[in-house]
Amino acid sequence: QKGKWICQELMVDAGTPGGKDGRVAFWADGTLKADFVNLRFRTDPELLFNRADLGCYESRNNGVHKVRFDDVIVATSYIGPMSR
């Protein structure tokens, strides 16, 4: 919806090295929208997350689209949507 702010959250758990217990989950405005479990991300225990990137992909080619990012947070535990 144009002009509406949306809280989008992505959680990535690399799981146990060599194990198939990783997880990726996505929330929109505090509601779980996608949850991928039993993922294997790594076999080496030295391999850790070292960066986070923001991006936007738009598959429609019908003009200019603007996306604004605000209050970007990288954390080690769930925070949830902010109250305004």
mmCIF file with all atom_site columns, C-alpha atoms in Angstrom:
data_model
loop_
_atom_site.group_PDB
_atom_site.id
_atom_site.type_symbol
_atom_site.label_atom_id
_atom_site.label_alt_id
_atom_site.label_comp_id
_atom_site.label_asym_id
_atom_site.label_entity_id
_atom_site.label_seq_id
_atom_site.pdbx_PDB_ins_code
_atom_site.Cartn_x
_atom_site.Cartn_y
_atom_site.Cartn_z
_atom_site.occupancy
_atom_site.B_iso_or_equiv
_atom_site.pdbx_formal_charge
_atom_site.auth_seq_id
_atom_site.auth_comp_id
_atom_site.auth_asym_id
_atom_site.auth_atom_id
_atom_site.pdbx_PDB_model_num
ATOM 1  C CA . GLN A 1 1  ? 0.000  0.000   0.000   1.00 0.00 ? 1  GLN A CA 1
ATOM 2  C CA . LYS A 1 2  ? 1.458  3.325   -1.084  1.00 0.00 ? 2  LYS A CA 1
ATOM 3  C CA . GLY A 1 3  ? 2.579  5.539   1.779   1.00 0.00 ? 3  GLY A CA 1
ATOM 4  C CA . LYS A 1 4  ? 2.375  2.804   4.427   1.00 0.00 ? 4  LYS A CA 1
ATOM 5  C CA . TRP A 1 5  ? 5.400  1.783   6.464   1.00 0.00 ? 5  TRP A CA 1
ATOM 6  C CA . ILE A 1 6  ? 5.905  -1.971  6.842   1.00 0.00 ? 6  ILE A CA 1
ATOM 7  C CA . CYS A 1 7  ? 8.102  -3.691  9.415   1.00 0.00 ? 7  CYS A CA 1
ATOM 8  C CA . GLN A 1 8  ? 9.960  -6.506  7.659   1.00 0.00 ? 8  GLN A CA 1
ATOM 9  C CA . GLU A 1 9  ? 12.167 -8.859  9.658   1.00 0.00 ? 9  GLU A CA 1
ATOM 10 C CA . LEU A 1 10 ? 14.437 -11.642 8.483   1.00 0.00 ? 10 LEU A CA 1
ATOM 11 C CA . MET A 1 11 ? 15.976 -14.203 10.818  1.00 0.00 ? 11 MET A CA 1
ATOM 12 C CA . VAL A 1 12 ? 18.817 -16.463 9.710   1.00 0.00 ? 12 VAL A CA 1
ATOM 13 C CA . ASP A 1 13 ? 20.140 -19.224 11.976  1.00 0.00 ? 13 ASP A CA 1
ATOM 14 C CA . ALA A 1 14 ? 23.218 -20.935 10.535  1.00 0.00 ? 14 ALA A CA 1
ATOM 15 C CA . GLY A 1 15 ? 22.629 -23.986 12.738  1.00 0.00 ? 15 GLY A CA 1
ATOM 16 C CA . THR A 1 16 ? 25.192 -26.550 13.798  1.00 0.00 ? 16 THR A CA 1
ATOM 17 C CA . PRO A 1 17 ? 28.200 -26.967 11.491  1.00 0.00 ? 17 PRO A CA 1
ATOM 18 C CA . GLY A 1 18 ? 27.518 -30.046 9.361   1.00 0.00 ? 18 GLY A CA 1
ATOM 19 C CA . GLY A 1 19 ? 23.987 -30.334 10.731  1.00 0.00 ? 19 GLY A CA 1
ATOM 20 C CA . LYS A 1 20 ? 20.750 -29.805 8.894   1.00 0.00 ? 20 LYS A CA 1
ATOM 21 C CA . ASP A 1 21 ? 19.231 -27.548 11.564  1.00 0.00 ? 21 ASP A CA 1
ATOM 22 C CA . GLY A 1 22 ? 19.587 -24.075 10.031  1.00 0.00 ? 22 GLY A CA 1
ATOM 23 C CA . ARG A 1 23 ? 16.574 -21.836 9.603   1.00 0.00 ? 23 ARG A CA 1
ATOM 24 C CA . VAL A 1 24 ? 15.421 -18.755 7.678   1.00 0.00 ? 24 VAL A CA 1
ATOM 25 C CA . ALA A 1 25 ? 12.196 -17.030 8.748   1.00 0.00 ? 25 ALA A CA 1
ATOM 26 C CA . PHE A 1 26 ? 10.477 -13.837 7.582   1.00 0.00 ? 26 PHE A CA 1
ATOM 27 C CA . TRP A 1 27 ? 7.948  -11.623 9.368   1.00 0.00 ? 27 TRP A CA 1
ATOM 28 C CA . ALA A 1 28 ? 5.880  -8.709  8.043   1.00 0.00 ? 28 ALA A CA 1
ATOM 29 C CA . ASP A 1 29 ? 4.402  -6.414  10.699  1.00 0.00 ? 29 ASP A CA 1
ATOM 30 C CA . GLY A 1 30 ? 5.001  -9.082  13.349  1.00 0.00 ? 30 GLY A CA 1
ATOM 31 C CA . THR A 1 31 ? 3.250  -11.901 11.447  1.00 0.00 ? 31 THR A CA 1
ATOM 32 C CA . LEU A 1 32 ? 5.318  -14.909 10.369  1.00 0.00 ? 32 LEU A CA 1
ATOM 33 C CA . LYS A 1 33 ? 5.034  -15.122 6.561   1.00 0.00 ? 33 LYS A CA 1
ATOM 34 C CA . ALA A 1 34 ? 7.687  -17.720 5.654   1.00 0.00 ? 34 ALA A CA 1
ATOM 35 C CA . ASP A 1 35 ? 9.673  -20.286 7.614   1.00 0.00 ? 35 ASP A CA 1
ATOM 36 C CA . PHE A 1 36 ? 12.315 -22.534 6.059   1.00 0.00 ? 36 PHE A CA 1
ATOM 37 C CA . VAL A 1 37 ? 13.716 -25.165 8.408   1.00 0.00 ? 37 VAL A CA 1
ATOM 38 C CA . ASN A 1 38 ? 16.164 -28.094 8.249   1.00 0.00 ? 38 ASN A CA 1
ATOM 39 C CA . LEU A 1 39 ? 18.723 -26.143 6.195   1.00 0.00 ? 39 LEU A CA 1
ATOM 40 C CA . ARG A 1 40 ? 22.462 -26.852 6.028   1.00 0.00 ? 40 ARG A CA 1
ATOM 41 C CA . PHE A 1 41 ? 24.486 -23.654 5.666   1.00 0.00 ? 41 PHE A CA 1
ATOM 42 C CA . ARG A 1 42 ? 27.992 -24.683 6.683   1.00 0.00 ? 42 ARG A CA 1
ATOM 43 C CA . THR A 1 43 ? 30.294 -27.530 7.615   1.00 0.00 ? 43 THR A CA 1
ATOM 44 C CA . ASP A 1 44 ? 33.158 -25.444 9.047   1.00 0.00 ? 44 ASP A CA 1
ATOM 45 C CA . PRO A 1 45 ? 32.582 -24.092 12.600  1.00 0.00 ? 45 PRO A CA 1
ATOM 46 C CA . GLU A 1 46 ? 34.875 -21.140 11.778  1.00 0.00 ? 46 GLU A CA 1
ATOM 47 C CA . LEU A 1 47 ? 32.434 -19.925 9.105   1.00 0.00 ? 47 LEU A CA 1
ATOM 48 C CA . LEU A 1 48 ? 30.266 -17.238 10.736  1.00 0.00 ? 48 LEU A CA 1
ATOM 49 C CA . PHE A 1 49 ? 28.069 -14.396 9.507   1.00 0.00 ? 49 PHE A CA 1
ATOM 50 C CA . ASN A 1 50 ? 30.122 -11.270 8.891   1.00 0.00 ? 50 ASN A CA 1
ATOM 51 C CA . ARG A 1 51 ? 27.828 -8.842  7.070   1.00 0.00 ? 51 ARG A CA 1
ATOM 52 C CA . ALA A 1 52 ? 24.239 -7.875  6.327   1.00 0.00 ? 52 ALA A CA 1
ATOM 53 C CA . ASP A 1 53 ? 22.997 -6.293  3.079   1.00 0.00 ? 53 ASP A CA 1
ATOM 54 C CA . LEU A 1 54 ? 19.799 -4.460  2.185   1.00 0.00 ? 54 LEU A CA 1
ATOM 55 C CA . GLY A 1 55 ? 18.251 -4.638  -1.229  1.00 0.00 ? 55 GLY A CA 1
ATOM 56 C CA . CYS A 1 56 ? 14.984 -4.590  -3.115  1.00 0.00 ? 56 CYS A CA 1
ATOM 57 C CA . TYR A 1 57 ? 13.940 -6.558  -6.185  1.00 0.00 ? 57 TYR A CA 1
ATOM 58 C CA . GLU A 1 58 ? 10.998 -5.497  -8.347  1.00 0.00 ? 58 GLU A CA 1
ATOM 59 C CA . SER A 1 59 ? 9.914  -7.825  -11.139 1.00 0.00 ? 59 SER A CA 1
ATOM 60 C CA . ARG A 1 60 ? 7.367  -5.459  -12.710 1.00 0.00 ? 60 ARG A CA 1
ATOM 61 C CA . ASN A 1 61 ? 8.591  -2.994  -15.322 1.00 0.00 ? 61 ASN A CA 1
ATOM 62 C CA . ASN A 1 62 ? 5.847  -0.389  -15.099 1.00 0.00 ? 62 ASN A CA 1
ATOM 63 C CA . GLY A 1 63 ? 7.574  2.802   -13.998 1.00 0.00 ? 63 GLY A CA 1
ATOM 64 C CA . VAL A 1 64 ? 9.689  4.147   -11.179 1.00 0.00 ? 64 VAL A CA 1
ATOM 65 C CA . HIS A 1 65 ? 9.413  2.469   -7.776  1.00 0.00 ? 65 HIS A CA 1
ATOM 66 C CA . LYS A 1 66 ? 10.779 3.917   -4.557  1.00 0.00 ? 66 LYS A CA 1
ATOM 67 C CA . VAL A 1 67 ? 11.651 1.975   -1.445  1.00 0.00 ? 67 VAL A CA 1
ATOM 68 C CA . ARG A 1 68 ? 12.809 3.669   1.723   1.00 0.00 ? 68 ARG A CA 1
ATOM 69 C CA . PHE A 1 69 ? 14.630 1.957   4.565   1.00 0.00 ? 69 PHE A CA 1
ATOM 70 C CA . ASP A 1 70 ? 14.476 3.348   8.089   1.00 0.00 ? 70 ASP A CA 1
ATOM 71 C CA . ASP A 1 71 ? 15.423 2.071   11.542  1.00 0.00 ? 71 ASP A CA 1
ATOM 72 C CA . VAL A 1 72 ? 17.593 -0.750  10.184  1.00 0.00 ? 72 VAL A CA 1
ATOM 73 C CA . ILE A 1 73 ? 18.736 -3.034  13.001  1.00 0.00 ? 73 ILE A CA 1
ATOM 74 C CA . VAL A 1 74 ? 21.002 -6.084  13.014  1.00 0.00 ? 74 VAL A CA 1
ATOM 75 C CA . ALA A 1 75 ? 20.584 -8.085  16.223  1.00 0.00 ? 75 ALA A CA 1
ATOM 76 C CA . THR A 1 76 ? 21.220 -11.482 17.768  1.00 0.00 ? 76 THR A CA 1
ATOM 77 C CA . SER A 1 77 ? 17.686 -11.908 19.169  1.00 0.00 ? 77 SER A CA 1
ATOM 78 C CA . TYR A 1 78 ? 14.125 -11.110 18.078  1.00 0.00 ? 78 TYR A CA 1
ATOM 79 C CA . ILE A 1 79 ? 13.110 -7.467  18.467  1.00 0.00 ? 79 ILE A CA 1
ATOM 80 C CA . GLY A 1 80 ? 9.660  -7.222  16.839  1.00 0.00 ? 80 GLY A CA 1
ATOM 81 C CA . PRO A 1 81 ? 7.849  -4.253  15.285  1.00 0.00 ? 81 PRO A CA 1
ATOM 82 C CA . MET A 1 82 ? 8.307  -0.853  16.900  1.00 0.00 ? 82 MET A CA 1
ATOM 83 C CA . SER A 1 83 ? 5.328  0.924   18.468  1.00 0.00 ? 83 SER A CA 1
ATOM 84 C CA . ARG A 1 84 ? 4.849  4.436   17.168  1.00 0.00 ? 84 ARG A CA 1
#
